[in-house]
Amino acid sequence: MIDFRNANTLWSSILAETLQRLGLTTAVISPGSRSAPLTIAFAQNNKIETIPILDERSASFFALGIAKKSGLPVALICTSGTAAANFYPAIIEARESRIPLVIFTADRPPELRDCHAGQAIDQVKIYGNYPNWQAELAIPSASRGMLDYLRQTIMYAWERSIFPTPGPVHLNIPFRDPLVPVPDIAVEALETQFNPEHFFAGLEPIFAGESSTPPSPLLLRGGEESTMQQWHKCSKGIIIAGVSQPQFAEKYCSAIAQISKSLNWPVLAEGLSPVRNYAQLNPDLISTYDLILRNRELADKLTPEIAIQIGDLPTSKELRNWLDKTQPKRYIIDPSHHNFDPLHGKTIHLRTSVEHLATAISPQVPPLSKGGLGGVQTTATTNIPPQIPPLNKGESTQVPPLNKGGLGGVQTSPSNEYLQLWRNTEIQVRETIDQKISAINNIIEPKVSWLLSQILPPGTPIFIANSMPVRDVEFFWKPNNLGIKPFFNRGANGIDGTLSTALGVAHRNQSSIMLTGDLALLHDTNGFLIKNKFVGHLTIILINNNGGGIFEMLPVAKFDPPFEEFFATPQQINFAQLCATYGVEHEVIDDWEQFKEKLNLLPNSGIRVLEVQTDRRSDAKWRQDNLGKFAKGS
């Protein structure tokens, strides 16, 4: 509906209508006076879900979570002044993790800036270089030429939030009074001359699809032989499935499996990658690489000649140090323009999607047929080789030992001793970890991630907080066939906005999980204010070790004081009372059977906190004592 009551309402309603026709489904708005025209316009557009959230930082991370889940831009709106500054952390994360957001900050008009008019700061390019694109709109005007300008600028902003690389776009919008819909006879008179269908003709939804970027020419030619020919000739190659939250996880995992099968190379899969949750697709999956590489003798034997890195590097410092030391020729696969090589190695970026790469590298493999990709089975109803049966909920992934010339029914080259060494070591280390952790009856942090990978309902979205939870997931998350969907803020790796992002992921989604430490949750308790607008269910697994567990693993832990007060920073919070304040369900987990019972079947609505109370120091010591031993058979 186009609102002709005055220039501000007309301008704002055309902005909202343009976005709706382009495909916008959700707008998150924080309250304020200067943004009133925008708030009214979005609230009146019944095709856009408009969600009011008091705290701008929570609002921005909530929008980020929704955009992560949907892959669509979310509109984010606030008033003038420091309200806009509170969006900054989420905008940084959106940029670094390539999540589309369209940010609208209302502003004072030029004549009320730099004169102490109140609630006026310099908002032009306030987010520095983090937006994909940014501009200040003209003062609202009811002229047809200016409305055309507005429509096309909004179209361009939407496109730039998606292409060529998803990310945030910022439009600063100055408004003069009146900010409320007071009628203006001159503007009202224009309604009879305005034809909405003509004005919006040709405006169609624009969505981010699979990257159309074809494989780089480097794959097809290069000196005496092509890159692909070099790959196929190499018997000491690895595929690194790094940090990733693809929209179509099964297709993504199938493509990686296709590349692995074609090259006969193992797949080292980060715990935050969906690859570990589609284990039946990747029989050459290596989940214990961080622990394997702590055995220096094995690490030397496993030195690769070539590494294909898909997306961001995994979190593992052991893996990064190993790559830095061994310096394999590394190819980074990602369609975006970002630089994904913090190691500055012998690296070539191939700006293409892993799905395109799979097609290019395996032209002999049949195209997608019903239920499969290139001969690699992709659904639970297909005929997975009997040696790797699909898992029932709660079962572990049992990969059979290597047979002569084959692995789990998937043929491998008998001469590829390198692949066999990876696989045999994975089997041994996985068995050692499973035996060790399954025997632990007391409450200990590492067992949380290990259990979650086996007991969550199929397809569960899980948001994993930074610091120690994300590392325990990498160490201990067990391969499974449950299709669990990991989400995270690993662009800037901060702890701000953790709860709000998780709620955004869970909003109107399958019942979801958040795994977090106490400090990350406390950093964003205003996220609980979203509760009354939240639709769906979120279970928060709170690992409460009264401080920053990650710091116990760092050298600074040996220096106390000031370690405990300034690094561990214990907060001594009673979470039962905190949850009661917000009307959130809370329960302390006393044993593992209770833990499994609470997670086997998730509620459909509401927010609950399952608090797992642990000992920060003893858990850190357990990791330090055991992580280096798993690959040594002890």
XYZ file of C-alpha atoms in Angstrom:
634
model
C 0.000 0.000 0.000
C 1.394 3.379 -1.020
C 0.783 6.031 1.635
C 0.139 9.513 0.165
C -0.469 11.368 3.437
C 2.794 13.318 3.133
C 6.210 13.167 1.471
C 7.766 11.100 4.265
C 5.003 8.487 4.272
C 5.035 8.317 0.468
C 8.822 7.935 0.367
C 8.898 5.283 3.081
C 5.975 3.248 1.742
C 7.526 3.106 -1.744
C 10.790 1.992 -0.146
C 9.016 -0.821 1.743
C 6.896 -1.834 -1.254
C 9.949 -1.960 -3.523
C 11.771 -4.235 -1.099
C 8.730 -6.471 -0.685
C 8.449 -6.935 -4.435
C 12.166 -7.697 -4.636
C 11.719 -10.536 -2.148
C 12.050 -9.044 1.338
C 10.064 -11.056 3.889
C 11.365 -9.735 7.219
C 12.189 -6.348 8.732
C 13.616 -5.865 12.227
C 12.982 -2.430 13.727
C 14.219 -0.717 16.872
C 12.030 2.080 18.254
C 12.753 5.764 17.757
C 11.250 9.054 16.608
C 13.344 9.971 13.550
C 12.672 6.560 11.977
C 8.889 6.836 12.492
C 8.078 7.138 8.742
C 9.978 3.923 8.023
C 8.488 2.095 11.005
C 4.939 3.023 9.982
C 5.530 2.002 6.361
C 6.898 -1.432 7.205
C 4.293 -2.057 9.912
C 1.538 -1.334 7.374
C 2.950 -3.660 4.707
C 1.186 -6.925 5.514
C 3.463 -8.980 3.242
C 6.541 -8.211 5.369
C 6.958 -9.675 8.854
C 7.935 -6.632 10.910
C 9.505 -7.362 14.301
C 10.121 -4.639 16.930
C 13.181 -5.175 19.154
C 14.218 -2.704 21.832
C 18.003 -3.135 21.850
C 19.670 -2.258 18.530
C 22.553 -4.659 19.050
C 20.159 -7.539 19.754
C 17.998 -6.473 16.819
C 20.918 -6.507 14.410
C 22.161 -9.934 15.475
C 18.614 -11.310 15.405
C 18.331 -10.060 11.807
C 21.713 -11.635 11.089
C 20.468 -14.990 12.372
C 17.341 -14.856 10.211
C 19.453 -14.020 7.156
C 21.869 -16.872 7.925
C 18.967 -19.313 7.995
C 17.118 -18.042 4.922
C 19.923 -16.766 2.712
C 17.726 -13.716 2.015
C 18.491 -10.111 2.957
C 16.732 -8.868 6.086
C 15.908 -5.171 6.558
C 17.253 -3.545 9.693
C 15.926 -0.131 10.766
C 16.785 2.301 13.545
C 16.534 5.945 14.521
C 19.306 8.528 14.447
C 22.245 8.913 16.818
C 24.014 6.177 18.746
C 21.244 3.720 17.831
C 23.035 3.295 14.508
C 26.369 2.647 16.247
C 24.868 -0.358 18.039
C 24.373 -2.101 14.676
C 28.124 -2.018 14.011
C 29.222 -5.397 15.491
C 26.562 -7.306 13.537
C 27.448 -5.432 10.343
C 31.074 -6.439 10.793
C 30.020 -10.063 11.265
C 27.701 -9.895 8.237
C 30.538 -8.620 6.082
C 33.054 -11.187 7.283
C 30.654 -14.146 7.125
C 28.990 -12.972 3.877
C 25.426 -12.598 5.144
C 23.042 -10.197 3.330
C 21.553 -7.334 5.356
C 19.943 -4.076 4.200
C 20.403 -1.412 6.890
C 18.354 1.789 7.040
C 19.431 4.418 9.571
C 17.150 7.412 9.908
C 18.942 10.730 10.276
C 18.477 14.435 10.903
C 18.382 16.558 7.726
C 21.623 18.408 6.826
C 20.538 21.691 8.436
C 20.245 19.971 11.848
C 23.700 18.428 11.851
C 26.769 19.833 13.614
C 24.656 22.289 15.579
C 23.819 20.335 18.751
C 20.274 19.664 17.596
C 20.267 16.497 19.682
C 20.469 12.851 18.669
C 22.553 13.849 15.664
C 25.935 12.303 14.966
C 27.865 11.827 11.728
C 26.148 8.756 10.256
C 27.464 9.016 6.708
C 29.722 6.002 6.144
C 29.488 5.275 9.871
C 30.288 1.608 9.202
C 33.545 2.359 7.412
C 34.439 -0.118 4.683
C 32.293 -2.968 5.980
C 29.189 -2.464 3.807
C 29.196 -3.877 0.281
C 27.767 -0.512 -0.699
C 26.559 2.561 1.160
C 24.911 5.862 0.342
C 22.852 8.660 1.798
C 19.450 9.092 0.206
C 18.059 12.464 -0.804
C 15.544 14.283 1.391
C 12.112 12.712 0.693
C 10.313 14.328 -2.194
C 6.943 13.666 -3.810
C 8.084 14.362 -7.375
C 7.827 11.478 -9.841
C 11.452 11.783 -10.884
C 12.642 11.490 -7.281
C 10.378 8.507 -6.652
C 11.924 6.823 -9.682
C 15.348 7.554 -8.177
C 14.273 6.026 -4.862
C 12.922 2.855 -6.473
C 16.075 2.245 -8.520
C 18.410 3.023 -5.631
C 16.586 0.511 -3.443
C 16.799 -2.055 -6.237
C 20.540 -1.483 -6.501
C 20.972 -1.726 -2.721
C 19.122 -5.055 -2.687
C 21.270 -6.415 -5.514
C 24.500 -5.289 -3.851
C 23.520 -7.103 -0.643
C 23.462 -10.331 -2.668
C 25.876 -9.940 -5.603
C 28.673 -10.526 -6.306
C 29.278 -11.499 -2.660
C 26.519 -11.368 -0.009
C 26.992 -8.798 2.736
C 25.554 -5.676 4.373
C 24.388 -2.567 2.526
C 23.765 0.714 4.354
C 21.421 3.542 3.378
C 21.308 6.634 5.590
C 17.936 8.396 5.247
C 17.415 12.012 6.361
C 13.873 13.035 7.315
C 12.474 16.509 7.934
C 9.384 17.025 10.058
C 6.624 15.963 10.177
C 7.764 12.496 11.160
C 4.192 11.334 11.782
C 1.574 10.828 9.040
C 0.113 14.334 9.160
C -1.796 14.922 5.885
C -0.280 17.170 3.236
C -2.934 18.206 0.691
C -0.354 18.655 -2.101
C 0.949 15.103 -1.685
C -2.507 13.592 -1.275
C -3.505 15.107 -4.608
C -0.828 13.050 -6.378
C -2.544 9.760 -5.569
C -4.963 10.001 -8.506
C -2.030 10.444 -10.911
C -0.044 7.479 -9.587
C -0.363 4.024 -11.153
C 1.362 1.501 -8.865
C 1.387 -1.316 -11.414
C 3.011 0.928 -13.978
C 5.469 2.326 -11.429
C 6.555 -1.131 -10.235
C 6.299 -2.836 -13.653
C 9.106 -5.296 -14.245
C 10.095 -5.384 -10.582
C 10.533 -9.051 -9.724
C 12.107 -10.932 -6.827
C 15.893 -11.133 -6.957
C 17.352 -13.991 -4.959
C 20.839 -15.337 -4.446
C 21.078 -18.629 -6.273
C 24.003 -20.938 -6.826
C 26.985 -18.987 -8.040
C 27.020 -18.715 -11.805
C 30.792 -18.312 -11.749
C 32.225 -21.099 -13.927
C 35.359 -22.944 -12.874
C 38.494 -20.864 -13.304
C 40.465 -21.295 -16.560
C 43.290 -22.385 -14.252
C 41.451 -25.674 -13.929
C 41.433 -26.176 -17.647
C 44.877 -25.083 -18.727
C 48.207 -24.037 -17.302
C 51.617 -24.701 -18.746
C 52.171 -28.277 -19.804
C 49.156 -29.689 -17.997
C 45.969 -28.411 -16.475
C 45.373 -28.006 -12.765
C 42.904 -30.873 -12.825
C 45.445 -33.126 -14.483
C 47.923 -32.246 -11.734
C 45.330 -33.095 -9.117
C 44.483 -36.453 -10.676
C 48.170 -37.411 -10.859
C 48.788 -36.521 -7.192
C 48.481 -39.389 -4.692
C 49.220 -37.169 -1.682
C 46.377 -34.702 -1.743
C 43.833 -33.612 0.839
C 40.505 -31.794 0.721
C 39.842 -29.426 3.616
C 36.132 -28.824 4.231
C 36.373 -25.676 6.312
C 33.975 -23.466 8.217
C 30.790 -23.270 6.161
C 27.027 -22.819 6.500
C 25.728 -23.442 2.943
C 22.047 -22.993 2.158
C 21.832 -26.425 0.520
C 23.924 -28.584 2.824
C 23.272 -31.975 1.254
C 24.117 -30.739 -2.224
C 27.266 -29.107 -0.848
C 28.351 -32.296 0.944
C 27.605 -34.420 -2.113
C 29.794 -32.164 -4.260
C 32.698 -32.555 -1.824
C 32.165 -36.322 -1.850
C 32.258 -36.302 -5.641
C 35.582 -34.453 -5.686
C 37.005 -36.801 -3.039
C 35.909 -39.861 -4.968
C 37.282 -38.542 -8.248
C 40.706 -37.658 -6.800
C 40.927 -40.443 -4.219
C 41.770 -37.889 -1.535
C 40.565 -37.761 2.092
C 38.230 -34.999 3.342
C 39.352 -33.240 6.518
C 36.048 -31.852 7.769
C 35.781 -29.056 10.356
C 33.230 -29.647 13.124
C 31.326 -26.575 11.922
C 31.028 -28.011 8.419
C 27.841 -29.917 7.529
C 30.086 -32.628 6.035
C 30.393 -34.320 9.431
C 26.602 -34.602 9.588
C 26.296 -36.343 6.196
C 28.906 -39.007 6.883
C 27.353 -41.593 4.571
C 28.187 -39.365 1.591
C 31.882 -39.129 2.451
C 33.476 -42.499 3.282
C 36.911 -40.856 3.207
C 35.906 -38.403 5.945
C 38.567 -37.455 8.506
C 37.129 -35.878 11.656
C 40.074 -36.294 14.045
C 42.723 -34.417 12.029
C 43.478 -31.966 14.868
C 44.272 -34.852 17.204
C 46.134 -36.860 14.557
C 48.417 -33.925 13.771
C 49.471 -33.688 17.422
C 51.456 -36.863 16.753
C 54.511 -35.314 15.062
C 55.645 -38.574 13.475
C 52.241 -39.118 11.893
C 52.034 -35.465 10.875
C 55.295 -35.798 8.949
C 54.156 -38.985 7.194
C 50.868 -37.300 6.230
C 52.520 -34.255 4.628
C 50.454 -33.445 1.505
C 51.685 -32.193 -1.844
C 48.402 -30.491 -2.733
C 45.517 -29.253 -0.593
C 42.117 -28.128 -1.824
C 40.637 -25.769 0.770
C 36.882 -25.199 0.546
C 35.909 -21.879 2.139
C 37.469 -20.677 5.390
C 40.191 -22.686 7.083
C 39.046 -24.806 10.029
C 39.465 -23.434 13.543
C 42.232 -25.921 14.377
C 45.547 -24.283 15.232
C 47.243 -27.671 14.783
C 46.022 -27.872 11.187
C 47.053 -24.293 10.426
C 50.528 -24.779 11.871
C 50.923 -28.034 9.935
C 49.935 -26.401 6.649
C 52.242 -23.493 7.387
C 55.127 -25.864 8.091
C 54.597 -28.272 5.182
C 53.608 -25.610 2.606
C 51.605 -27.768 0.170
C 50.359 -26.127 -2.989
C 46.948 -24.943 -1.881
C 43.841 -24.172 -3.952
C 41.052 -22.254 -2.242
C 37.540 -22.834 -3.584
C 35.009 -20.060 -2.976
C 33.003 -17.884 -5.401
C 33.448 -14.684 -3.358
C 36.135 -12.033 -3.719
C 37.476 -12.552 -0.164
C 41.024 -13.630 0.635
C 40.839 -16.912 2.572
C 44.531 -17.468 3.180
C 45.721 -16.151 6.549
C 48.835 -18.347 6.178
C 50.015 -16.592 3.000
C 51.120 -19.891 1.496
C 51.519 -21.173 -2.041
C 47.903 -20.432 -2.717
C 45.688 -20.007 -5.748
C 42.105 -18.792 -5.257
C 39.664 -20.429 -7.654
C 36.578 -18.199 -7.661
C 33.947 -20.864 -8.185
C 31.517 -22.911 -6.118
C 32.320 -26.392 -4.896
C 29.279 -27.629 -6.850
C 30.722 -26.250 -10.099
C 34.106 -27.690 -9.265
C 32.593 -31.139 -8.710
C 30.972 -30.992 -12.138
C 34.182 -29.822 -13.820
C 36.452 -32.331 -12.144
C 34.258 -35.388 -12.710
C 32.687 -35.066 -16.167
C 32.528 -38.848 -16.398
C 30.179 -39.024 -13.404
C 26.477 -39.061 -14.378
C 24.428 -35.924 -13.707
C 21.905 -35.720 -10.892
C 19.372 -38.486 -11.002
C 16.528 -39.148 -8.647
C 18.075 -39.613 -5.228
C 21.719 -39.239 -6.132
C 24.510 -36.973 -7.252
C 27.088 -38.443 -9.573
C 26.655 -41.936 -8.226
C 27.041 -40.756 -4.634
C 23.814 -41.441 -2.820
C 22.204 -38.392 -1.246
C 18.954 -39.372 0.413
C 17.926 -41.779 3.092
C 15.792 -43.718 0.619
C 18.634 -44.535 -1.766
C 20.767 -47.630 -1.772
C 23.716 -46.680 0.402
C 26.396 -49.377 0.200
C 25.620 -51.989 2.847
C 29.038 -51.499 4.451
C 27.972 -47.990 5.549
C 24.343 -48.294 6.685
C 22.312 -45.169 7.365
C 22.218 -44.354 11.052
C 19.268 -44.449 13.334
C 19.056 -41.588 15.793
C 21.655 -42.030 18.476
C 23.840 -44.487 16.556
C 27.435 -43.778 15.735
C 29.047 -43.828 12.332
C 30.975 -47.056 11.999
C 33.300 -46.980 9.029
C 34.644 -50.459 8.229
C 38.393 -51.007 8.211
C 40.227 -50.887 4.926
C 39.983 -53.928 2.733
C 42.508 -54.692 0.084
C 41.947 -52.099 -2.602
C 38.782 -50.684 -1.100
C 37.254 -48.643 1.717
C 33.765 -49.364 2.892
C 32.642 -50.549 -0.521
C 34.060 -47.473 -2.269
C 36.971 -48.499 -4.462
C 40.294 -46.840 -3.792
C 43.590 -47.219 -5.553
C 45.529 -50.143 -4.007
C 48.686 -48.049 -4.356
C 47.303 -45.063 -2.465
C 48.997 -45.786 0.835
C 48.631 -42.130 1.777
C 44.825 -42.319 1.791
C 44.928 -45.626 3.633
C 47.151 -44.134 6.338
C 44.662 -41.308 6.885
C 41.717 -43.686 7.042
C 43.352 -46.261 9.314
C 44.472 -43.522 11.673
C 41.002 -41.943 11.693
C 39.427 -45.272 12.633
C 41.911 -45.869 15.440
C 41.703 -42.356 16.886
C 37.919 -42.268 16.618
C 37.668 -45.556 18.520
C 40.035 -44.260 21.199
C 38.025 -41.037 21.650
C 34.712 -42.876 21.756
C 35.913 -45.383 24.331
C 37.456 -42.685 26.491
C 34.488 -40.307 26.479
C 31.748 -42.938 26.691
C 33.320 -44.184 29.924
C 33.098 -40.751 31.568
C 30.141 -40.571 33.954
C 30.834 -37.227 35.624
C 29.826 -33.935 34.002
C 32.655 -32.706 31.762
C 32.554 -30.148 28.936
C 34.059 -32.241 26.081
C 31.343 -34.874 26.439
C 28.630 -32.312 25.667
C 29.650 -31.875 22.022
C 30.339 -35.577 21.600
C 26.865 -36.501 22.837
C 25.068 -33.771 20.895
C 26.418 -35.143 17.616
C 24.627 -38.420 18.319
C 21.356 -37.606 20.081
C 19.825 -34.542 18.402
C 16.721 -35.033 16.241
C 17.523 -35.233 12.499
C 18.009 -31.889 10.783
C 18.269 -29.893 14.017
C 19.731 -26.388 13.568
C 22.418 -25.709 16.180
C 24.078 -22.375 16.821
C 27.550 -22.833 18.321
C 29.048 -19.979 20.319
C 32.648 -18.874 19.968
C 35.578 -19.534 22.311
C 35.587 -22.995 23.925
C 32.327 -24.508 22.541
C 33.462 -24.099 18.945
C 36.767 -25.823 19.730
C 35.154 -28.716 21.583
C 32.938 -29.231 18.541
C 36.004 -29.437 16.317
C 37.752 -31.864 18.675
C 34.858 -34.128 19.582
C 31.872 -33.756 17.201
C 31.344 -37.261 15.899
C 30.463 -37.965 12.245
C 26.794 -38.868 11.877
C 24.024 -39.167 9.324
C 21.565 -36.874 11.097
C 21.775 -33.864 8.763
C 22.299 -31.516 11.732
C 22.672 -27.888 10.548
C 25.482 -25.950 12.268
C 25.338 -22.135 12.480
C 27.903 -19.782 13.990
C 29.428 -16.293 13.886
C 32.922 -17.143 12.674
C 33.377 -14.082 10.485
C 34.798 -11.898 13.230
C 34.668 -14.625 15.921
C 33.228 -12.349 18.605
C 30.947 -13.312 21.496
C 28.610 -10.343 21.019
C 25.085 -11.090 19.840
C 25.293 -14.844 20.425
C 21.825 -15.322 21.911
C 20.150 -12.906 19.489
C 21.719 -14.612 16.461
C 20.645 -18.038 17.706
C 17.082 -16.775 18.175
C 17.168 -15.403 14.622
C 18.257 -18.802 13.303
C 15.492 -20.521 15.295
C 12.729 -18.018 14.407
C 10.071 -19.780 12.301
C 12.452 -22.704 11.913
C 12.691 -26.262 13.138
C 13.168 -26.479 16.930
C 16.765 -25.397 17.456
C 19.735 -25.653 19.817
C 22.279 -23.137 21.049
C 25.536 -24.326 22.614
C 27.215 -21.583 24.626
C 29.420 -20.754 27.566
C 28.297 -18.524 30.401
C 30.206 -15.388 29.352
C 28.880 -15.425 25.787
C 25.318 -15.754 27.076
C 25.766 -12.994 29.663
C 27.191 -10.708 26.985
C 23.816 -10.772 25.207
C 21.121 -11.301 27.839
C 19.086 -8.485 26.246
C 18.430 -11.086 23.562
C 15.877 -12.582 25.937
C 13.746 -9.474 25.308
C 13.031 -10.965 21.865
C 11.064 -13.743 23.602
C 7.608 -12.211 23.095
C 8.149 -11.818 19.328
C 9.960 -15.108 18.817
C 8.106 -17.846 16.936
C 9.520 -21.340 17.419
C 11.696 -23.065 19.994
C 15.274 -22.633 21.189
C 16.990 -24.860 23.755
C 20.082 -23.170 25.178
C 22.707 -25.606 26.421
C 24.598 -23.427 28.852
C 28.036 -24.647 29.872
C 28.524 -22.716 33.090
C 32.128 -22.905 34.233
C 31.971 -19.444 35.846
C 34.372 -17.731 33.494
C 36.211 -17.871 30.201
C 37.197 -21.497 29.671
C 39.159 -20.706 26.529
C 41.681 -18.683 28.539
C 42.477 -21.721 30.694
C 43.908 -23.296 27.520
C 46.227 -20.348 26.818
C 49.672 -19.510 28.256
C 48.242 -16.519 30.152
C 46.534 -18.961 32.559
C 49.920 -19.474 34.256
C 50.056 -15.844 35.340
C 47.710 -15.294 38.265
C 47.319 -12.585 39.277
C 45.990 -11.048 37.066
C 44.583 -14.099 35.213
C 41.485 -14.923 37.238
C 40.207 -11.358 37.626
C 41.065 -9.928 34.214
C 40.963 -12.915 31.829
C 38.752 -15.651 33.291
C 36.444 -12.880 34.630
C 34.033 -15.042 36.698
C 30.636 -13.347 37.071
C 29.018 -15.422 39.852
C 25.549 -15.292 38.256
C 22.581 -17.342 39.417
C 21.136 -18.340 36.046
C 17.912 -19.683 37.538
C 17.134 -16.199 38.842
C 18.260 -14.567 35.604
C 15.963 -16.817 33.548
C 13.076 -16.180 35.930
C 13.444 -12.446 35.305
C 12.792 -12.994 31.600
C 10.209 -15.765 32.052
C 12.519 -18.351 30.494
C 12.425 -22.000 31.558
C 15.580 -23.169 33.367
C 16.863 -26.547 34.515
C 20.208 -27.768 35.861
C 21.503 -30.960 34.245
C 22.803 -33.407 36.870
C 23.674 -36.461 34.764
C 24.029 -37.611 31.142
C 20.800 -39.627 31.069
C 18.849 -36.509 31.997
C 20.769 -34.600 29.308
C 19.864 -37.143 26.612
C 16.245 -37.310 27.730
C 15.850 -33.518 27.399
C 17.277 -33.457 23.873
C 15.875 -36.562 22.196
C 12.595 -34.746 21.601
C 12.615 -30.950 21.478
C 9.627 -28.741 22.398
C 7.818 -26.828 19.651
C 7.767 -23.386 21.229
C 9.429 -21.184 23.815
C 12.946 -20.758 25.141
C 14.560 -22.943 27.772
C 18.008 -23.094 29.350
C 19.618 -26.407 30.250
C 22.509 -25.488 32.527
C 25.503 -27.827 32.616
C 27.700 -26.820 35.555
C 31.362 -27.704 35.008
C 34.771 -27.087 36.511
C 36.764 -24.777 34.268
C 40.201 -25.755 35.518
C 39.737 -29.513 35.676
C 38.152 -29.608 32.200
C 41.063 -27.608 30.786
C 43.485 -30.032 32.436
C 41.566 -32.997 30.981
C 41.974 -31.546 27.482
C 45.645 -30.792 28.018
C 46.248 -34.297 29.348
C 44.310 -36.136 26.632
C 44.281 -34.232 23.326
C 47.873 -35.162 22.546
C 47.387 -38.815 23.500
C 44.467 -39.845 21.304
C 46.665 -40.338 18.208
C 49.266 -42.270 20.211
C 46.951 -45.118 21.158
C 46.713 -44.139 24.818
